[in-house]
PDB file of C-alpha atoms in Angstrom:
ATOM      1  CA  MET A  25      18.142  11.983  -6.153  1.00  0.00           C
ATOM      2  CA  MET A  26      19.813  13.440  -3.095  1.00  0.00           C
ATOM      3  CA  LYS A  27      20.743  16.626  -4.946  1.00  0.00           C
ATOM      4  CA  ASN A  28      17.081  17.264  -5.698  1.00  0.00           C
ATOM      5  CA  ASN A  29      16.158  16.503  -2.096  1.00  0.00           C
ATOM      6  CA  LEU A  30      18.798  18.919  -0.852  1.00  0.00           C
ATOM      7  CA  LYS A  31      17.568  21.634  -3.190  1.00  0.00           C
ATOM      8  CA  ASN A  32      14.005  21.177  -1.949  1.00  0.00           C
ATOM      9  CA  LYS A  33      15.201  21.180   1.626  1.00  0.00           C
ATOM     10  CA  THR A  34      17.077  24.441   1.168  1.00  0.00           C
ATOM     11  CA  LYS A  35      13.815  26.070   0.142  1.00  0.00           C
ATOM     12  CA  MET A  36      12.080  24.604   3.170  1.00  0.00           C
ATOM     13  CA  ARG A  37      14.748  25.888   5.543  1.00  0.00           C
ATOM     14  CA  VAL A  38      13.644  29.412   4.669  1.00  0.00           C
ATOM     15  CA  THR A  39       9.950  28.751   5.202  1.00  0.00           C
ATOM     16  CA  LYS A  40       9.379  25.916   7.630  1.00  0.00           C
ATOM     17  CA  TYR A  41      10.192  27.972  10.711  1.00  0.00           C
ATOM     18  CA  LEU A  42       7.539  30.436   9.593  1.00  0.00           C
ATOM     19  CA  LEU A  43       4.777  27.830   9.448  1.00  0.00           C
ATOM     20  CA  PHE A  44       4.340  27.145  13.149  1.00  0.00           C
ATOM     21  CA  PRO A  45       3.290  30.624  14.340  1.00  0.00           C
ATOM     22  CA  THR A  46       0.407  30.466  11.845  1.00  0.00           C
ATOM     23  CA  LEU A  47      -0.666  27.010  12.961  1.00  0.00           C
ATOM     24  CA  LEU A  48      -3.540  28.340  15.069  1.00  0.00           C
ATOM     25  CA  VAL A  49      -5.084  30.218  12.141  1.00  0.00           C
ATOM     26  CA  ILE A  50      -4.648  27.316   9.726  1.00  0.00           C
ATOM     27  CA  THR A  51      -5.994  24.768  12.202  1.00  0.00           C
ATOM     28  CA  MET A  52      -9.060  26.864  13.042  1.00  0.00           C
ATOM     29  CA  LEU A  53      -9.916  26.984   9.347  1.00  0.00           C
ATOM     30  CA  MET A  54      -9.461  23.244   9.034  1.00  0.00           C
ATOM     31  CA  ILE A  55     -11.741  22.447  11.972  1.00  0.00           C
ATOM     32  CA  ASN A  56     -14.802  23.645  10.099  1.00  0.00           C
ATOM     33  CA  SER A  57     -14.381  20.863   7.543  1.00  0.00           C
ATOM     34  CA  CYS A  58     -12.885  18.230   9.863  1.00  0.00           C
ATOM     35  CA  GLU A  59     -15.169  15.332  10.738  1.00  0.00           C
ATOM     36  CA  THR A  60     -14.219  15.192  14.400  1.00  0.00           C
ATOM     37  CA  ASP A  61     -15.836  15.685  17.770  1.00  0.00           C
ATOM     38  CA  GLU A  62     -17.073  19.189  18.531  1.00  0.00           C
ATOM     39  CA  THR A  63     -14.964  19.203  21.712  1.00  0.00           C
ATOM     40  CA  GLN A  64     -11.833  19.734  19.581  1.00  0.00           C
ATOM     41  CA  THR A  65      -9.083  21.595  21.389  1.00  0.00           C
ATOM     42  CA  VAL A  66      -6.767  23.955  19.502  1.00  0.00           C
ATOM     43  CA  THR A  67      -3.622  25.200  21.192  1.00  0.00           C
ATOM     44  CA  THR A  68      -0.593  27.257  20.305  1.00  0.00           C
ATOM     45  CA  LEU A  69       2.538  25.528  21.543  1.00  0.00           C
ATOM     46  CA  THR A  70       5.544  27.678  20.708  1.00  0.00           C
ATOM     47  CA  ASN A  71       8.124  26.580  23.303  1.00  0.00           C
ATOM     48  CA  LEU A  72      10.503  24.314  21.375  1.00  0.00           C
ATOM     49  CA  VAL A  73      11.970  21.859  23.878  1.00  0.00           C
ATOM     50  CA  MET A  74      13.574  19.258  21.596  1.00  0.00           C
ATOM     51  CA  ALA A  75      14.561  19.360  17.928  1.00  0.00           C
ATOM     52  CA  ASP A  76      16.760  17.352  15.621  1.00  0.00           C
ATOM     53  CA  GLU A  77      17.219  18.885  12.161  1.00  0.00           C
ATOM     54  CA  PHE A  78      19.663  16.112  11.138  1.00  0.00           C
ATOM     55  CA  ASP A  79      22.202  18.638   9.906  1.00  0.00           C
ATOM     56  CA  THR A  80      25.326  16.727  11.018  1.00  0.00           C
ATOM     57  CA  GLU A  81      26.559  13.997   8.677  1.00  0.00           C
ATOM     58  CA  GLY A  82      27.070  10.448   9.923  1.00  0.00           C
ATOM     59  CA  ALA A  83      25.393   8.649  12.784  1.00  0.00           C
ATOM     60  CA  PRO A  84      22.370  10.102  14.614  1.00  0.00           C
ATOM     61  CA  ASP A  85      23.132  12.307  17.617  1.00  0.00           C
ATOM     62  CA  SER A  86      23.842   9.973  20.563  1.00  0.00           C
ATOM     63  CA  SER A  87      22.758  12.687  22.998  1.00  0.00           C
ATOM     64  CA  LEU A  88      19.220  12.307  21.610  1.00  0.00           C
ATOM     65  CA  TRP A  89      18.922   8.839  20.088  1.00  0.00           C
ATOM     66  CA  THR A  90      19.695   5.248  20.909  1.00  0.00           C
ATOM     67  CA  TYR A  91      18.694   2.022  19.145  1.00  0.00           C
ATOM     68  CA  ASP A  92      16.680  -1.121  19.510  1.00  0.00           C
ATOM     69  CA  ILE A  93      18.786  -3.964  18.133  1.00  0.00           C
ATOM     70  CA  GLY A  94      17.726  -7.423  16.996  1.00  0.00           C
ATOM     71  CA  ARG A  95      14.417  -9.180  16.483  1.00  0.00           C
ATOM     72  CA  GLY A  96      12.704  -8.174  19.717  1.00  0.00           C
ATOM     73  CA  PRO A  97      13.131  -9.206  23.367  1.00  0.00           C
ATOM     74  CA  ASN A  98      11.621 -12.624  22.659  1.00  0.00           C
ATOM     75  CA  GLY A  99      13.065 -12.999  19.172  1.00  0.00           C
ATOM     76  CA  ASP A 100       9.523 -12.979  17.778  1.00  0.00           C
ATOM     77  CA  GLY A 101       9.683  -9.982  15.465  1.00  0.00           C
ATOM     78  CA  TRP A 102       8.796  -7.443  18.167  1.00  0.00           C
ATOM     79  CA  GLY A 103       5.521  -9.196  18.937  1.00  0.00           C
ATOM     80  CA  ASN A 104       4.248  -8.609  15.396  1.00  0.00           C
ATOM     81  CA  GLN A 105       6.010 -11.413  13.503  1.00  0.00           C
ATOM     82  CA  GLU A 106       8.119  -8.818  11.701  1.00  0.00           C
ATOM     83  CA  LEU A 107      10.804 -10.129   9.356  1.00  0.00           C
ATOM     84  CA  GLN A 108      13.641  -7.624   9.884  1.00  0.00           C
ATOM     85  CA  PHE A 109      16.670  -7.531  12.168  1.00  0.00           C
ATOM     86  CA  TYR A 110      17.214  -4.011  13.524  1.00  0.00           C
ATOM     87  CA  THR A 111      20.809  -2.760  13.433  1.00  0.00           C
ATOM     88  CA  ASP A 112      22.780   0.405  14.097  1.00  0.00           C
ATOM     89  CA  ASN A 113      24.819  -0.054  10.922  1.00  0.00           C
ATOM     90  CA  SER A 114      25.317   2.947   8.655  1.00  0.00           C
ATOM     91  CA  GLU A 115      23.764   0.994   5.779  1.00  0.00           C
ATOM     92  CA  ASN A 116      20.503   0.973   7.738  1.00  0.00           C
ATOM     93  CA  VAL A 117      20.617   4.302   9.579  1.00  0.00           C
ATOM     94  CA  ARG A 118      22.616   7.437   8.853  1.00  0.00           C
ATOM     95  CA  ILE A 119      22.378  11.185   8.317  1.00  0.00           C
ATOM     96  CA  GLU A 120      23.155  12.405   4.820  1.00  0.00           C
ATOM     97  CA  ASN A 121      22.590  15.791   3.159  1.00  0.00           C
ATOM     98  CA  GLY A 122      20.555  16.973   6.137  1.00  0.00           C
ATOM     99  CA  PHE A 123      18.184  13.999   6.299  1.00  0.00           C
ATOM    100  CA  LEU A 124      17.890  10.970   8.550  1.00  0.00           C
ATOM    101  CA  LEU A 125      17.788   7.880   6.335  1.00  0.00           C
ATOM    102  CA  ILE A 126      16.315   4.632   7.673  1.00  0.00           C
ATOM    103  CA  THR A 127      16.903   1.956   5.050  1.00  0.00           C
ATOM    104  CA  ALA A 128      15.487  -1.559   4.819  1.00  0.00           C
ATOM    105  CA  LYS A 129      17.696  -4.040   2.973  1.00  0.00           C
ATOM    106  CA  GLU A 130      17.114  -7.578   1.799  1.00  0.00           C
ATOM    107  CA  GLU A 131      19.840  -9.517   3.615  1.00  0.00           C
ATOM    108  CA  THR A 132      19.902 -12.373   6.126  1.00  0.00           C
ATOM    109  CA  ILE A 133      21.069 -11.822   9.720  1.00  0.00           C
ATOM    110  CA  ASP A 134      20.371 -14.207  12.602  1.00  0.00           C
ATOM    111  CA  GLY A 135      17.548 -15.887  10.708  1.00  0.00           C
ATOM    112  CA  ALA A 136      15.893 -12.617   9.675  1.00  0.00           C
ATOM    113  CA  LEU A 137      15.426 -12.010   5.945  1.00  0.00           C
ATOM    114  CA  TYR A 138      15.829  -8.211   6.086  1.00  0.00           C
ATOM    115  CA  THR A 139      17.631  -5.496   8.036  1.00  0.00           C
ATOM    116  CA  SER A 140      16.381  -2.058   9.052  1.00  0.00           C
ATOM    117  CA  ALA A 141      16.639   0.363  11.998  1.00  0.00           C
ATOM    118  CA  ARG A 142      14.636   1.553  14.980  1.00  0.00           C
ATOM    119  CA  LEU A 143      15.661   4.750  16.798  1.00  0.00           C
ATOM    120  CA  LYS A 144      14.326   5.835  20.174  1.00  0.00           C
ATOM    121  CA  THR A 145      14.799   8.542  22.827  1.00  0.00           C
ATOM    122  CA  GLN A 146      14.162   6.194  25.761  1.00  0.00           C
ATOM    123  CA  GLY A 147      16.004   7.365  28.872  1.00  0.00           C
ATOM    124  CA  ILE A 148      17.213  10.482  27.040  1.00  0.00           C
ATOM    125  CA  PHE A 149      14.164  12.539  26.112  1.00  0.00           C
ATOM    126  CA  GLU A 150      10.730  11.771  27.550  1.00  0.00           C
ATOM    127  CA  GLN A 151       7.814  14.181  27.892  1.00  0.00           C
ATOM    128  CA  GLN A 152       4.239  14.307  29.107  1.00  0.00           C
ATOM    129  CA  TYR A 153       1.960  16.369  26.837  1.00  0.00           C
ATOM    130  CA  GLY A 154       2.924  18.801  24.089  1.00  0.00           C
ATOM    131  CA  ARG A 155       3.215  18.852  20.322  1.00  0.00           C
ATOM    132  CA  PHE A 156       5.307  16.141  18.636  1.00  0.00           C
ATOM    133  CA  GLU A 157       5.924  16.387  14.892  1.00  0.00           C
ATOM    134  CA  ALA A 158       8.177  15.088  12.138  1.00  0.00           C
ATOM    135  CA  ARG A 159       8.534  15.810   8.427  1.00  0.00           C
ATOM    136  CA  ILE A 160       8.908  12.538   6.519  1.00  0.00           C
ATOM    137  CA  ARG A 161       8.869  11.046   3.032  1.00  0.00           C
ATOM    138  CA  MET A 162       7.762   7.418   2.889  1.00  0.00           C
ATOM    139  CA  PRO A 163       9.105   4.421   0.969  1.00  0.00           C
ATOM    140  CA  TYR A 164       6.954   2.305  -1.360  1.00  0.00           C
ATOM    141  CA  GLY A 165       6.271  -1.418  -1.566  1.00  0.00           C
ATOM    142  CA  LYS A 166       4.171  -4.138   0.013  1.00  0.00           C
ATOM    143  CA  GLY A 167       5.462  -5.304   3.368  1.00  0.00           C
ATOM    144  CA  LEU A 168       7.035  -1.971   4.389  1.00  0.00           C
ATOM    145  CA  TRP A 169       5.797  -0.545   7.681  1.00  0.00           C
ATOM    146  CA  PRO A 170       7.333   2.810   8.714  1.00  0.00           C
ATOM    147  CA  ALA A 171       6.136   4.511  11.895  1.00  0.00           C
ATOM    148  CA  PHE A 172       6.629   7.608  14.044  1.00  0.00           C
ATOM    149  CA  TRP A 173       5.258   6.910  17.518  1.00  0.00           C
ATOM    150  CA  LEU A 174       5.481   7.284  21.300  1.00  0.00           C
ATOM    151  CA  LEU A 175       5.722   4.631  24.015  1.00  0.00           C
ATOM    152  CA  GLY A 176       5.104   5.072  27.739  1.00  0.00           C
ATOM    153  CA  ASN A 177       8.334   5.435  29.698  1.00  0.00           C
ATOM    154  CA  ASP A 178       7.089   2.929  32.297  1.00  0.00           C
ATOM    155  CA  CYS A 179       7.104   0.086  29.756  1.00  0.00           C
ATOM    156  CA  ASP A 180       9.814  -1.772  31.694  1.00  0.00           C
ATOM    157  CA  VAL A 181       7.442  -1.954  34.691  1.00  0.00           C
ATOM    158  CA  ASN A 182       4.011  -1.882  33.047  1.00  0.00           C
ATOM    159  CA  GLU A 183       4.209  -4.085  29.987  1.00  0.00           C
ATOM    160  CA  TRP A 184       2.501  -3.092  26.759  1.00  0.00           C
ATOM    161  CA  PRO A 185      -0.306  -2.125  26.429  1.00  0.00           C
ATOM    162  CA  LEU A 186      -0.539  -1.002  30.073  1.00  0.00           C
ATOM    163  CA  CYS A 187       2.194   1.576  29.449  1.00  0.00           C
ATOM    164  CA  GLY A 188       0.283   3.106  26.525  1.00  0.00           C
ATOM    165  CA  GLU A 189       1.253   3.687  22.898  1.00  0.00           C
ATOM    166  CA  ILE A 190       0.544   6.746  20.739  1.00  0.00           C
ATOM    167  CA  ASP A 191       0.992   6.093  17.036  1.00  0.00           C
ATOM    168  CA  ILE A 192       1.460   9.525  15.477  1.00  0.00           C
ATOM    169  CA  MET A 193       1.874   8.002  12.022  1.00  0.00           C
ATOM    170  CA  GLU A 194       1.860   4.477  10.626  1.00  0.00           C
ATOM    171  CA  TYR A 195       2.021   3.690   6.926  1.00  0.00           C
ATOM    172  CA  LEU A 196       1.718   0.566   4.803  1.00  0.00           C
ATOM    173  CA  GLY A 197       3.980   0.658   1.772  1.00  0.00           C
ATOM    174  CA  ASP A 198       1.432  -0.613  -0.732  1.00  0.00           C
ATOM    175  CA  ARG A 199      -1.109   2.091   0.250  1.00  0.00           C
ATOM    176  CA  PRO A 200       0.817   5.232  -0.707  1.00  0.00           C
ATOM    177  CA  THR A 201      -2.024   7.729  -0.243  1.00  0.00           C
ATOM    178  CA  THR A 202      -3.029   6.776   3.320  1.00  0.00           C
ATOM    179  CA  ILE A 203      -1.540   6.914   6.825  1.00  0.00           C
ATOM    180  CA  PHE A 204      -3.235   6.325  10.158  1.00  0.00           C
ATOM    181  CA  GLY A 205      -2.874   7.462  13.761  1.00  0.00           C
ATOM    182  CA  SER A 206      -4.064   5.549  16.810  1.00  0.00           C
ATOM    183  CA  VAL A 207      -3.663   4.810  20.508  1.00  0.00           C
ATOM    184  CA  HIS A 208      -3.202   1.501  22.297  1.00  0.00           C
ATOM    185  CA  GLY A 209      -3.952   0.829  25.947  1.00  0.00           C
ATOM    186  CA  PRO A 210      -5.505  -1.767  28.256  1.00  0.00           C
ATOM    187  CA  GLY A 211      -8.705  -2.955  26.567  1.00  0.00           C
ATOM    188  CA  TYR A 212      -8.021  -1.279  23.207  1.00  0.00           C
ATOM    189  CA  SER A 213      -4.794  -2.597  21.742  1.00  0.00           C
ATOM    190  CA  ALA A 214      -3.608  -4.275  18.534  1.00  0.00           C
ATOM    191  CA  GLY A 215      -6.637  -4.888  16.294  1.00  0.00           C
ATOM    192  CA  GLN A 216      -8.896  -3.106  18.799  1.00  0.00           C
ATOM    193  CA  SER A 217      -6.877   0.105  18.959  1.00  0.00           C
ATOM    194  CA  GLU A 218      -8.646   3.454  18.688  1.00  0.00           C
ATOM    195  CA  GLY A 219      -7.691   5.517  15.645  1.00  0.00           C
ATOM    196  CA  LYS A 220      -8.487   6.865  12.221  1.00  0.00           C
ATOM    197  CA  PRO A 221      -6.891   6.924   8.736  1.00  0.00           C
ATOM    198  CA  TYR A 222      -5.997  10.039   6.764  1.00  0.00           C
ATOM    199  CA  SER A 223      -5.858   9.988   2.953  1.00  0.00           C
ATOM    200  CA  LEU A 224      -4.420  12.451   0.478  1.00  0.00           C
ATOM    201  CA  THR A 225      -6.740  13.602  -2.281  1.00  0.00           C
ATOM    202  CA  ASN A 226      -3.790  14.739  -4.409  1.00  0.00           C
ATOM    203  CA  GLY A 227      -0.337  13.223  -4.242  1.00  0.00           C
ATOM    204  CA  ARG A 228       1.249  10.291  -2.434  1.00  0.00           C
ATOM    205  CA  PHE A 229       3.195   9.985   0.771  1.00  0.00           C
ATOM    206  CA  ASP A 230       6.125   8.332  -1.035  1.00  0.00           C
ATOM    207  CA  THR A 231       6.644  11.142  -3.558  1.00  0.00           C
ATOM    208  CA  GLY A 232       6.857  14.144  -1.230  1.00  0.00           C
ATOM    209  CA  PHE A 233       7.459  15.209   2.347  1.00  0.00           C
ATOM    210  CA  HIS A 234       4.596  15.655   4.807  1.00  0.00           C
ATOM    211  CA  VAL A 235       4.426  16.812   8.422  1.00  0.00           C
ATOM    212  CA  PHE A 236       2.860  14.329  10.856  1.00  0.00           C
ATOM    213  CA  GLY A 237       2.027  15.507  14.353  1.00  0.00           C
ATOM    214  CA  ILE A 238      -0.051  15.339  17.474  1.00  0.00           C
ATOM    215  CA  GLU A 239      -0.988  17.842  20.129  1.00  0.00           C
ATOM    216  CA  TRP A 240      -1.438  15.958  23.384  1.00  0.00           C
ATOM    217  CA  GLY A 241      -2.867  17.308  26.599  1.00  0.00           C
ATOM    218  CA  PRO A 242      -4.883  16.163  29.591  1.00  0.00           C
ATOM    219  CA  ASN A 243      -7.751  14.061  28.244  1.00  0.00           C
ATOM    220  CA  TYR A 244      -7.160  14.592  24.512  1.00  0.00           C
ATOM    221  CA  ILE A 245      -4.812  13.763  21.650  1.00  0.00           C
ATOM    222  CA  ASN A 246      -5.277  15.713  18.390  1.00  0.00           C
ATOM    223  CA  TYR A 247      -3.900  14.288  15.124  1.00  0.00           C
ATOM    224  CA  TYR A 248      -2.579  16.387  12.233  1.00  0.00           C
ATOM    225  CA  VAL A 249      -1.164  15.952   8.733  1.00  0.00           C
ATOM    226  CA  ASP A 250       0.339  19.115   7.246  1.00  0.00           C
ATOM    227  CA  GLY A 251      -1.588  21.198   9.776  1.00  0.00           C
ATOM    228  CA  ASP A 252      -4.897  19.493   8.928  1.00  0.00           C
ATOM    229  CA  LEU A 253      -6.622  18.408  12.143  1.00  0.00           C
ATOM    230  CA  TYR A 254      -8.238  15.097  11.196  1.00  0.00           C
ATOM    231  CA  ASN A 255      -8.978  13.331  14.494  1.00  0.00           C
ATOM    232  CA  GLN A 256      -9.256  13.767  18.230  1.00  0.00           C
ATOM    233  CA  ILE A 257      -9.141  10.921  20.768  1.00  0.00           C
ATOM    234  CA  THR A 258     -10.387  11.408  24.329  1.00  0.00           C
ATOM    235  CA  PRO A 259     -11.018   9.096  27.299  1.00  0.00           C
ATOM    236  CA  ASP A 260     -14.636   8.761  26.146  1.00  0.00           C
ATOM    237  CA  ASP A 261     -13.445   7.172  22.904  1.00  0.00           C
ATOM    238  CA  VAL A 262     -11.536   4.219  24.377  1.00  0.00           C
ATOM    239  CA  GLU A 263     -12.922   0.964  25.766  1.00  0.00           C
ATOM    240  CA  GLY A 264     -10.657   0.879  28.790  1.00  0.00           C
ATOM    241  CA  GLU A 265      -8.369   2.901  31.051  1.00  0.00           C
ATOM    242  CA  TRP A 266      -6.884   6.150  29.730  1.00  0.00           C
ATOM    243  CA  VAL A 267      -3.125   5.726  30.253  1.00  0.00           C
ATOM    244  CA  PHE A 268      -1.818   8.877  28.565  1.00  0.00           C
ATOM    245  CA  ASP A 269      -1.031  10.929  31.649  1.00  0.00           C
ATOM    246  CA  HIS A 270       2.692  10.276  32.116  1.00  0.00           C
ATOM    247  CA  PRO A 271       5.889  10.819  30.050  1.00  0.00           C
ATOM    248  CA  PHE A 272       6.407   8.993  26.747  1.00  0.00           C
ATOM    249  CA  TYR A 273       9.496   8.646  24.546  1.00  0.00           C
ATOM    250  CA  ILE A 274       9.843   8.827  20.746  1.00  0.00           C
ATOM    251  CA  ILE A 275      10.407   5.923  18.348  1.00  0.00           C
ATOM    252  CA  ILE A 276      11.065   6.123  14.598  1.00  0.00           C
ATOM    253  CA  ASN A 277      11.402   2.841  12.730  1.00  0.00           C
ATOM    254  CA  MET A 278      10.710   0.942   9.548  1.00  0.00           C
ATOM    255  CA  ALA A 279       9.565  -2.644   9.990  1.00  0.00           C
ATOM    256  CA  VAL A 280       9.437  -5.180   7.174  1.00  0.00           C
ATOM    257  CA  GLY A 281       6.602  -7.679   7.151  1.00  0.00           C
ATOM    258  CA  GLY A 282       4.497  -8.525  10.166  1.00  0.00           C
ATOM    259  CA  LEU A 283       0.863  -9.060  11.016  1.00  0.00           C
ATOM    260  CA  LEU A 284      -0.337  -5.700   9.712  1.00  0.00           C
ATOM    261  CA  PRO A 285       1.389  -5.183   6.337  1.00  0.00           C
ATOM    262  CA  GLY A 286       2.041  -8.811   5.419  1.00  0.00           C
ATOM    263  CA  SER A 287       5.253  -9.915   3.755  1.00  0.00           C
ATOM    264  CA  PRO A 288       6.955  -8.199   0.829  1.00  0.00           C
ATOM    265  CA  ASP A 289       6.032  -9.655  -2.546  1.00  0.00           C
ATOM    266  CA  GLU A 290       7.846 -10.028  -5.852  1.00  0.00           C
ATOM    267  CA  ASP A 291       7.119  -6.398  -6.729  1.00  0.00           C
ATOM    268  CA  THR A 292       8.724  -4.956  -3.575  1.00  0.00           C
ATOM    269  CA  GLU A 293      12.120  -3.543  -4.455  1.00  0.00           C
ATOM    270  CA  PHE A 294      14.993  -3.227  -1.979  1.00  0.00           C
ATOM    271  CA  PRO A 295      16.634  -1.224  -0.569  1.00  0.00           C
ATOM    272  CA  GLN A 296      13.833   1.115   0.525  1.00  0.00           C
ATOM    273  CA  THR A 297      14.374   4.276   2.577  1.00  0.00           C
ATOM    274  CA  MET A 298      12.273   6.311   4.990  1.00  0.00           C
ATOM    275  CA  VAL A 299      13.571   9.905   4.797  1.00  0.00           C
ATOM    276  CA  VAL A 300      13.142  12.168   7.851  1.00  0.00           C
ATOM    277  CA  ASP A 301      13.767  15.909   7.543  1.00  0.00           C
ATOM    278  CA  TYR A 302      13.279  16.848  11.192  1.00  0.00           C
ATOM    279  CA  VAL A 303      11.745  15.883  14.536  1.00  0.00           C
ATOM    280  CA  ARG A 304      10.479  18.639  16.858  1.00  0.00           C
ATOM    281  CA  VAL A 305       8.728  18.735  20.219  1.00  0.00           C
ATOM    282  CA  TYR A 306       6.989  21.752  21.731  1.00  0.00           C
ATOM    283  CA  GLN A 307       5.328  22.558  25.042  1.00  0.00           C
TER     284      GLN A 307
END
């Protein structure tokens, strides 16, 4: 399987750097058919300020990434009743053949029934505004909950949701054609978050790579899949204070179980892997 992935990636290496300069043209075409607010903002952000292409074998680059370890600060499954124990073990997180692999395994550690990994740039790379994107292939199976998201860098002082959360992409493993993007803040968090799903009309998110991104500026966050602008969130859309005006850091993780996806069932096979081709941030 990895040989095929590597072959596909080699082709992408030639072309993917050519996609971004044409983003403005593509996005303007998409806006005409996008069911979003007419105040849509389209920008061209070409200043690459952070990128990880995952081209070095082994552990993720420690100058960019660190880890959350365990079952959450309160041992409660990170506030979501998740079932995994996050580790920094190579079986759960490693770089191989130019991809970051985050793997969920069925094994018991410290009372948890599964292991997985959660990477973050907290204290290393944090940015206010810009374009954040990643190219990812999803796993498949009920109870799997991969995500690519941002958390306010003041979360140690202003507890969630006061610090703000920007979910660039969340995915439920038994719904392979749909992802969703949302924001959480004071007055609009958890089940009351503001967001929107995006569904593929052809294909599935677990059978191919797709680019998930946002463009974030003062008073707006635009959501994209493969250059398709599918939602915009502004202060007028939320039922509370807009808290997206300070630096945020990046998190990439795969949870197992929890309030949103429910538990794995007898048809969920393990191990399951979230495959990340790259992460890039522009200003």
